[in-house]
Tab-separated table of N, CA and C in Angstrom:
chain	number	residue	atom	x	y	z
A	96	UNK	N	-153.503	54.917	7.497
A	96	UNK	CA	-154.334	53.739	7.294
A	96	UNK	C	-155.531	53.808	8.239
A	97	UNK	N	-156.584	53.138	7.850
A	97	UNK	CA	-157.791	53.110	8.661
A	97	UNK	C	-158.028	51.688	9.151
A	98	UNK	N	-158.633	51.543	10.323
A	98	UNK	CA	-158.803	50.224	10.926
A	98	UNK	C	-160.172	49.609	10.682
A	99	UNK	N	-160.937	50.078	9.713
A	99	UNK	CA	-162.289	49.559	9.531
A	99	UNK	C	-162.322	48.091	9.111
A	100	UNK	N	-161.279	47.558	8.597
A	100	UNK	CA	-161.232	46.172	8.138
A	100	UNK	C	-160.437	45.323	9.139
A	101	UNK	N	-160.932	44.115	9.501
A	101	UNK	CA	-160.259	43.292	10.521
A	101	UNK	C	-158.798	42.956	10.197
A	102	UNK	N	-158.491	42.668	8.955
A	102	UNK	CA	-157.103	42.340	8.608
A	102	UNK	C	-156.225	43.588	8.687
A	103	UNK	N	-156.767	44.720	8.264
A	103	UNK	CA	-156.003	45.959	8.367
A	103	UNK	C	-155.776	46.321	9.834
A	104	UNK	N	-156.790	46.115	10.672
A	104	UNK	CA	-156.636	46.386	12.105
A	104	UNK	C	-155.556	45.486	12.705
A	105	UNK	N	-155.528	44.216	12.316
A	105	UNK	CA	-154.501	43.290	12.816
A	105	UNK	C	-153.112	43.712	12.344
A	106	UNK	N	-153.018	44.172	11.099
A	106	UNK	CA	-151.736	44.645	10.571
A	106	UNK	C	-151.263	45.864	11.355
A	107	UNK	N	-152.180	46.781	11.637
A	107	UNK	CA	-151.813	47.967	12.411
A	107	UNK	C	-151.365	47.595	13.821
A	108	UNK	N	-152.089	46.651	14.455
A	108	UNK	CA	-151.677	46.195	15.789
A	108	UNK	C	-150.277	45.602	15.739
A	109	UNK	N	-150.027	44.804	14.718
A	109	UNK	CA	-148.715	44.168	14.572
A	109	UNK	C	-147.616	45.214	14.492
A	110	UNK	N	-147.798	46.194	13.621
A	110	UNK	CA	-146.780	47.228	13.450
A	110	UNK	C	-146.621	48.074	14.710
A	111	UNK	N	-147.728	48.381	15.382
A	111	UNK	CA	-147.656	49.155	16.624
A	111	UNK	C	-146.894	48.393	17.704
A	112	UNK	N	-147.136	47.097	17.802
A	112	UNK	CA	-146.432	46.279	18.792
A	112	UNK	C	-144.941	46.214	18.500
A	113	UNK	N	-144.582	46.099	17.235
A	113	UNK	CA	-143.161	46.072	16.867
A	113	UNK	C	-142.523	47.407	17.237
A	114	UNK	N	-143.176	48.490	16.878
A	114	UNK	CA	-142.623	49.820	17.157
A	114	UNK	C	-142.460	50.046	18.666
A	115	UNK	N	-143.441	49.599	19.454
A	115	UNK	CA	-143.415	49.810	20.904
A	115	UNK	C	-142.669	48.710	21.658
A	116	UNK	N	-142.142	47.728	20.923
A	116	UNK	CA	-141.408	46.605	21.531
A	116	UNK	C	-142.286	45.807	22.496
A	117	UNK	N	-143.534	45.574	22.118
A	117	UNK	CA	-144.479	44.816	22.941
A	117	UNK	C	-144.534	43.371	22.437
A	118	UNK	N	-143.557	42.601	22.850
A	118	UNK	CA	-143.391	41.220	22.375
A	118	UNK	C	-144.634	40.364	22.616
A	119	UNK	N	-145.110	40.318	23.840
A	119	UNK	CA	-146.229	39.430	24.172
A	119	UNK	C	-147.502	39.827	23.435
A	120	UNK	N	-147.740	41.130	23.308
A	120	UNK	CA	-148.921	41.597	22.564
A	120	UNK	C	-148.802	41.238	21.089
A	121	UNK	N	-147.581	41.340	20.543
A	121	UNK	CA	-147.367	40.999	19.131
A	121	UNK	C	-147.647	39.518	18.900
A	122	UNK	N	-147.122	38.683	19.768
A	122	UNK	CA	-147.343	37.239	19.636
A	122	UNK	C	-148.826	36.912	19.790
A	123	UNK	N	-149.496	37.553	20.747
A	123	UNK	CA	-150.930	37.305	20.977
A	123	UNK	C	-151.794	37.759	19.805
A	124	UNK	N	-151.273	38.601	18.931
A	124	UNK	CA	-152.004	39.068	17.748
A	124	UNK	C	-152.128	37.954	16.703
A	125	UNK	N	-151.353	36.881	16.869
A	125	UNK	CA	-151.371	35.753	15.943
A	125	UNK	C	-152.270	34.638	16.454
A	126	UNK	N	-152.880	33.910	15.522
A	126	UNK	CA	-153.606	32.682	15.860
A	126	UNK	C	-152.594	31.660	16.385
A	127	UNK	N	-153.070	30.675	17.122
A	127	UNK	CA	-152.189	29.644	17.689
A	127	UNK	C	-151.307	28.999	16.624
A	128	UNK	N	-151.863	28.768	15.436
A	128	UNK	CA	-151.103	28.127	14.350
A	128	UNK	C	-150.689	29.156	13.287
A	129	UNK	N	-150.539	30.416	13.706
A	129	UNK	CA	-150.145	31.471	12.777
A	129	UNK	C	-148.848	31.140	12.056
A	130	UNK	N	-148.674	31.766	10.904
A	130	UNK	CA	-147.533	31.450	10.039
A	130	UNK	C	-146.944	32.750	9.498
A	131	UNK	N	-145.628	32.904	9.659
A	131	UNK	CA	-144.917	34.070	9.126
A	131	UNK	C	-143.971	33.607	8.032
A	132	UNK	N	-144.006	34.296	6.903
A	132	UNK	CA	-143.027	34.125	5.829
A	132	UNK	C	-142.490	35.517	5.518
A	133	UNK	N	-141.317	35.830	6.059
A	133	UNK	CA	-140.751	37.169	5.917
A	133	UNK	C	-139.250	37.074	5.730
A	134	UNK	N	-138.798	37.140	4.459
A	134	UNK	CA	-139.564	37.162	3.219
A	134	UNK	C	-140.029	35.755	2.843
A	135	UNK	N	-140.860	35.676	1.839
A	135	UNK	CA	-141.332	34.386	1.342
A	135	UNK	C	-140.157	33.656	0.699
A	136	UNK	N	-140.015	32.380	1.010
A	136	UNK	CA	-138.949	31.564	0.428
A	136	UNK	C	-137.689	31.555	1.274
A	137	UNK	N	-136.675	30.904	0.761
A	137	UNK	CA	-135.404	30.786	1.479
A	137	UNK	C	-134.721	32.140	1.556
A	138	UNK	N	-134.150	32.419	2.725
A	138	UNK	CA	-133.428	33.675	2.931
A	138	UNK	C	-132.533	33.536	4.148
A	139	UNK	N	-131.794	34.599	4.437
A	139	UNK	CA	-130.958	34.614	5.631
A	139	UNK	C	-131.809	34.594	6.894
A	140	UNK	N	-133.082	34.984	6.804
A	140	UNK	CA	-133.995	34.947	7.941
A	140	UNK	C	-134.722	33.617	8.061
A	141	UNK	N	-134.703	32.828	6.990
A	141	UNK	CA	-135.407	31.545	6.963
A	141	UNK	C	-134.715	30.604	5.976
A	142	UNK	N	-133.615	29.968	6.399
A	142	UNK	CA	-132.840	29.120	5.485
A	142	UNK	C	-133.632	27.968	4.855
A	143	UNK	N	-134.683	27.478	5.521
A	143	UNK	CA	-135.469	26.376	4.955
A	143	UNK	C	-136.508	26.863	3.959
A	144	UNK	N	-136.914	28.129	4.090
A	144	UNK	CA	-137.965	28.656	3.226
A	144	UNK	C	-139.354	28.214	3.621
A	145	UNK	N	-139.480	27.569	4.777
A	145	UNK	CA	-140.782	27.060	5.220
A	145	UNK	C	-141.543	28.041	6.099
A	146	UNK	N	-140.904	29.106	6.498
A	146	UNK	CA	-141.564	30.071	7.356
A	146	UNK	C	-141.502	29.662	8.815
A	147	UNK	N	-142.253	30.383	9.622
A	147	UNK	CA	-142.256	30.209	11.070
A	147	UNK	C	-143.701	29.977	11.482
A	148	UNK	N	-144.026	28.738	11.902
A	148	UNK	CA	-145.419	28.367	12.183
A	148	UNK	C	-145.619	28.086	13.666
A	149	UNK	N	-146.695	28.660	14.214
A	149	UNK	CA	-147.041	28.459	15.619
A	149	UNK	C	-146.416	29.535	16.489
A	150	UNK	N	-147.021	29.738	17.645
A	150	UNK	CA	-146.587	30.840	18.507
A	150	UNK	C	-145.160	30.684	19.011
A	151	UNK	N	-144.687	29.462	19.237
A	151	UNK	CA	-143.301	29.289	19.693
A	151	UNK	C	-142.326	29.747	18.609
A	152	UNK	N	-142.597	29.381	17.369
A	152	UNK	CA	-141.732	29.800	16.262
A	152	UNK	C	-141.849	31.302	16.023
A	153	UNK	N	-143.049	31.834	16.195
A	153	UNK	CA	-143.264	33.272	16.037
A	153	UNK	C	-142.499	34.026	17.119
A	154	UNK	N	-142.524	33.512	18.349
A	154	UNK	CA	-141.768	34.128	19.449
A	154	UNK	C	-140.269	34.092	19.152
A	155	UNK	N	-139.793	32.981	18.610
A	155	UNK	CA	-138.373	32.870	18.267
A	155	UNK	C	-138.010	33.861	17.162
A	156	UNK	N	-138.909	34.065	16.198
A	156	UNK	CA	-138.686	35.051	15.138
A	156	UNK	C	-138.548	36.446	15.766
A	157	UNK	N	-139.437	36.770	16.692
A	157	UNK	CA	-139.352	38.063	17.387
A	157	UNK	C	-137.982	38.208	18.050
A	158	UNK	N	-137.603	37.188	18.820
A	158	UNK	CA	-136.366	37.263	19.603
A	158	UNK	C	-135.134	37.417	18.718
A	159	UNK	N	-135.158	36.785	17.570
A	159	UNK	CA	-133.996	36.792	16.690
A	159	UNK	C	-133.970	37.982	15.732
A	160	UNK	N	-135.135	38.371	15.208
A	160	UNK	CA	-135.183	39.364	14.132
A	160	UNK	C	-135.651	40.744	14.603
A	161	UNK	N	-136.627	40.777	15.487
A	161	UNK	CA	-137.221	42.053	15.867
A	161	UNK	C	-136.583	42.638	17.133
A	162	UNK	N	-136.468	41.838	18.179
A	162	UNK	CA	-136.029	42.338	19.490
A	162	UNK	C	-134.716	43.120	19.459
A	163	UNK	N	-133.681	42.629	18.776
A	163	UNK	CA	-132.406	43.355	18.854
A	163	UNK	C	-132.358	44.630	18.006
A	164	UNK	N	-133.383	44.878	17.223
A	164	UNK	CA	-133.347	45.969	16.249
A	164	UNK	C	-134.464	46.970	16.487
A	165	UNK	N	-134.351	48.114	15.835
A	165	UNK	CA	-135.425	49.106	15.805
A	165	UNK	C	-136.043	49.032	14.420
A	166	UNK	N	-137.327	48.705	14.352
A	166	UNK	CA	-138.007	48.485	13.074
A	166	UNK	C	-139.083	49.550	12.901
A	167	UNK	N	-139.062	50.215	11.730
A	167	UNK	CA	-140.033	51.271	11.432
A	167	UNK	C	-140.746	50.962	10.119
A	168	UNK	N	-142.021	51.227	10.093
A	168	UNK	CA	-142.849	50.959	8.927
A	168	UNK	C	-143.336	52.269	8.322
A	169	UNK	N	-143.331	52.332	7.008
A	169	UNK	CA	-143.910	53.462	6.283
A	169	UNK	C	-144.805	52.861	5.206
A	170	UNK	N	-146.094	52.795	5.492
A	170	UNK	CA	-147.051	52.166	4.573
A	170	UNK	C	-147.652	53.248	3.675
A	171	UNK	N	-147.447	53.071	2.369
A	171	UNK	CA	-147.949	54.022	1.379
A	171	UNK	C	-149.400	53.763	1.005
A	172	UNK	N	-149.725	52.479	0.849
A	172	UNK	CA	-151.066	52.093	0.410
A	172	UNK	C	-151.457	50.806	1.112
A	173	UNK	N	-152.760	50.613	1.269
A	173	UNK	CA	-153.278	49.408	1.892
A	173	UNK	C	-154.550	48.997	1.172
A	174	UNK	N	-154.632	47.721	0.853
A	174	UNK	CA	-155.795	47.184	0.143
A	174	UNK	C	-156.342	46.019	0.955
A	175	UNK	N	-157.613	46.105	1.323
A	175	UNK	CA	-158.235	45.062	2.129
A	175	UNK	C	-159.425	44.469	1.392
A	176	UNK	N	-159.516	43.147	1.453
A	176	UNK	CA	-160.682	42.459	0.908
A	176	UNK	C	-160.737	41.068	1.518
A	177	UNK	N	-161.957	40.538	1.605
A	177	UNK	CA	-162.115	39.230	2.222
A	177	UNK	C	-161.545	39.266	3.629
A	178	UNK	N	-160.727	38.289	3.946
A	178	UNK	CA	-160.098	38.230	5.276
A	178	UNK	C	-158.635	38.652	5.214
A	179	UNK	N	-158.272	39.430	4.196
A	179	UNK	CA	-156.870	39.779	4.009
A	179	UNK	C	-156.672	41.269	3.769
A	180	UNK	N	-155.426	41.666	3.962
A	180	UNK	CA	-155.007	43.038	3.723
A	180	UNK	C	-153.608	42.984	3.123
A	181	UNK	N	-153.356	43.810	2.117
A	181	UNK	CA	-152.023	43.927	1.529
A	181	UNK	C	-151.557	45.365	1.719
A	182	UNK	N	-150.444	45.515	2.421
A	182	UNK	CA	-149.857	46.837	2.647
A	182	UNK	C	-148.641	46.994	1.752
A	183	UNK	N	-148.551	48.123	1.100
A	183	UNK	CA	-147.425	48.437	0.229
A	183	UNK	C	-146.623	49.537	0.913
A	184	UNK	N	-145.336	49.293	1.097
A	184	UNK	CA	-144.547	50.321	1.758
A	184	UNK	C	-143.101	49.925	1.964
A	185	UNK	N	-142.504	50.545	2.962
A	185	UNK	CA	-141.082	50.409	3.244
A	185	UNK	C	-140.881	50.040	4.704
A	186	UNK	N	-139.937	49.125	4.936
A	186	UNK	CA	-139.517	48.810	6.295
A	186	UNK	C	-138.062	49.232	6.436
A	187	UNK	N	-137.812	50.037	7.449
A	187	UNK	CA	-136.460	50.472	7.775
A	187	UNK	C	-136.080	49.822	9.099
A	188	UNK	N	-134.921	49.185	9.114
A	188	UNK	CA	-134.449	48.496	10.319
A	188	UNK	C	-133.079	49.039	10.697
A	189	UNK	N	-132.968	49.477	11.936
A	189	UNK	CA	-131.670	49.888	12.472
A	189	UNK	C	-131.195	48.741	13.350
A	190	UNK	N	-130.074	48.162	12.958
A	190	UNK	CA	-129.523	46.999	13.649
A	190	UNK	C	-128.792	47.404	14.927
A	191	UNK	N	-128.522	46.401	15.752
A	191	UNK	CA	-127.797	46.624	17.012
A	191	UNK	C	-126.481	47.364	16.798
A	192	UNK	N	-125.797	47.045	15.704
A	192	UNK	CA	-124.483	47.644	15.447
A	192	UNK	C	-124.572	49.017	14.779
A	193	UNK	N	-125.802	49.493	14.553
A	193	UNK	CA	-125.991	50.805	13.944
A	193	UNK	C	-126.188	50.778	12.440
A	194	UNK	N	-125.957	49.634	11.809
A	194	UNK	CA	-126.232	49.520	10.373
A	194	UNK	C	-127.742	49.648	10.147
A	195	UNK	N	-128.100	50.146	8.978
A	195	UNK	CA	-129.507	50.345	8.642
A	195	UNK	C	-129.829	49.609	7.349
A	196	UNK	N	-130.995	48.939	7.332
A	196	UNK	CA	-131.481	48.331	6.100
A	196	UNK	C	-132.817	48.964	5.750
A	197	UNK	N	-133.040	49.085	4.453
A	197	UNK	CA	-134.304	49.617	3.950
A	197	UNK	C	-134.775	48.692	2.841
A	198	UNK	N	-136.047	48.287	2.925
A	198	UNK	CA	-136.593	47.413	1.896
A	198	UNK	C	-138.025	47.844	1.571
A	199	UNK	N	-138.330	47.871	0.285
A	199	UNK	CA	-139.688	48.122	-0.192
A	199	UNK	C	-140.355	46.781	-0.426
A	200	UNK	N	-141.656	46.713	-0.158
A	200	UNK	CA	-142.327	45.445	-0.379
A	200	UNK	C	-143.829	45.536	-0.232
A	201	UNK	N	-144.430	44.363	-0.325
A	201	UNK	CA	-145.860	44.183	-0.090
A	201	UNK	C	-145.967	43.205	1.066
A	202	UNK	N	-146.747	43.572	2.065
A	202	UNK	CA	-146.837	42.809	3.303
A	202	UNK	C	-148.302	42.437	3.518
A	203	UNK	N	-148.604	41.134	3.445
A	203	UNK	CA	-149.993	40.698	3.512
A	203	UNK	C	-150.296	40.042	4.850
A	204	UNK	N	-151.509	40.271	5.301
A	204	UNK	CA	-152.014	39.718	6.558
A	204	UNK	C	-153.347	39.047	6.273
A	205	UNK	N	-153.485	37.807	6.723
A	205	UNK	CA	-154.770	37.102	6.670
A	205	UNK	C	-155.180	36.854	8.115
A	206	UNK	N	-156.471	37.064	8.417
A	206	UNK	CA	-156.962	36.863	9.778
A	206	UNK	C	-158.070	35.823	9.815
A	207	UNK	N	-158.267	35.259	11.004
A	207	UNK	CA	-159.369	34.325	11.210
A	207	UNK	C	-160.600	35.104	11.673
A	208	UNK	N	-161.662	34.395	12.033
A	208	UNK	CA	-162.908	35.050	12.444
A	208	UNK	C	-162.753	35.871	13.719
A	209	UNK	N	-161.722	35.586	14.511
A	209	UNK	CA	-161.476	36.334	15.744
A	209	UNK	C	-160.542	37.532	15.527
A	210	UNK	N	-160.111	37.743	14.285
A	210	UNK	CA	-159.218	38.849	13.981
A	210	UNK	C	-157.762	38.571	14.292
A	211	UNK	N	-157.419	37.297	14.538
A	211	UNK	CA	-156.035	36.911	14.791
A	211	UNK	C	-155.341	36.622	13.462
A	212	UNK	N	-154.069	36.989	13.373
A	212	UNK	CA	-153.313	36.785	12.138
A	212	UNK	C	-153.025	35.297	11.957
A	213	UNK	N	-153.469	34.753	10.830
A	213	UNK	CA	-153.151	33.361	10.495
A	213	UNK	C	-151.952	33.286	9.565
A	214	UNK	N	-151.783	34.312	8.738
A	214	UNK	CA	-150.664	34.353	7.796
A	214	UNK	C	-150.160	35.776	7.651
A	215	UNK	N	-148.869	35.931	7.842
A	215	UNK	CA	-148.173	37.183	7.537
A	215	UNK	C	-147.133	36.823	6.495
A	216	UNK	N	-147.275	37.405	5.298
A	216	UNK	CA	-146.353	37.099	4.201
A	216	UNK	C	-145.748	38.400	3.706
A	217	UNK	N	-144.438	38.407	3.591
A	217	UNK	CA	-143.725	39.612	3.168
A	217	UNK	C	-143.083	39.360	1.812
A	218	UNK	N	-143.500	40.148	0.844
A	218	UNK	CA	-142.962	40.082	-0.510
A	218	UNK	C	-141.919	41.179	-0.659
A	219	UNK	N	-140.660	40.799	-0.552
A	219	UNK	CA	-139.578	41.736	-0.808
A	219	UNK	C	-138.386	40.959	-1.327
A	220	UNK	N	-137.587	41.638	-2.142
A	220	UNK	CA	-136.469	40.972	-2.810
A	220	UNK	C	-135.161	41.267	-2.087
A	221	UNK	N	-134.487	40.205	-1.696
A	221	UNK	CA	-133.230	40.352	-0.980
A	221	UNK	C	-132.242	41.184	-1.800
A	222	UNK	N	-132.243	41.015	-3.110
A	222	UNK	CA	-131.348	41.784	-3.966
A	222	UNK	C	-131.641	43.271	-3.970
A	223	UNK	N	-132.834	43.665	-3.523
A	223	UNK	CA	-133.202	45.084	-3.469
A	223	UNK	C	-133.095	45.659	-2.063
A	224	UNK	N	-132.584	44.859	-1.129
A	224	UNK	CA	-132.378	45.334	0.237
A	224	UNK	C	-131.232	46.336	0.243
A	225	UNK	N	-131.507	47.533	0.697
A	225	UNK	CA	-130.466	48.569	0.787
A	225	UNK	C	-129.853	48.472	2.178
A	226	UNK	N	-128.510	48.422	2.234
A	226	UNK	CA	-127.798	48.306	3.498
A	226	UNK	C	-126.847	49.480	3.634
A	227	UNK	N	-126.939	50.152	4.758
A	227	UNK	CA	-126.066	51.295	5.047
A	227	UNK	C	-125.257	50.971	6.288
A	228	UNK	N	-123.952	51.157	6.235
A	228	UNK	CA	-123.094	50.823	7.379
A	228	UNK	C	-123.383	51.741	8.568
A	229	UNK	N	-122.932	51.323	9.747
A	229	UNK	CA	-123.105	52.177	10.920
A	229	UNK	C	-122.442	53.532	10.720
A	230	UNK	N	-123.043	54.553	11.278
A	230	UNK	CA	-122.464	55.895	11.202
A	230	UNK	C	-121.449	56.056	12.321
A	231	UNK	N	-120.318	56.692	12.022
A	231	UNK	CA	-119.282	56.863	13.058
A	231	UNK	C	-119.748	57.779	14.174
């Protein structure tokens, strides 16, 4: 991916921070009233389906979903226009217990004039989540 577009650059920063376990940098990549929907709608990660709004909620999302796991991104394609970017690819997560999940999806980022993420929305289907048990 190339960083010539502000939303794509913010998406790359986000993924780099997750990979490097840089919690504070990841949170700072969001606008004060940033909003995460990952995945969009009700799920085991968001029982209300309302998402996670504001830096405190974003920090809690990190602590609960990202911090205990190893998360890897494989982005196949990226489309940027306006103040948004849509990345198409795969997220692989290795859980604390060694189980692995793999999900294909579309991951969109919207940024404000300062290049901060205002909306991160993840389009992936829970029914298509591949789960592999821990290896002995």
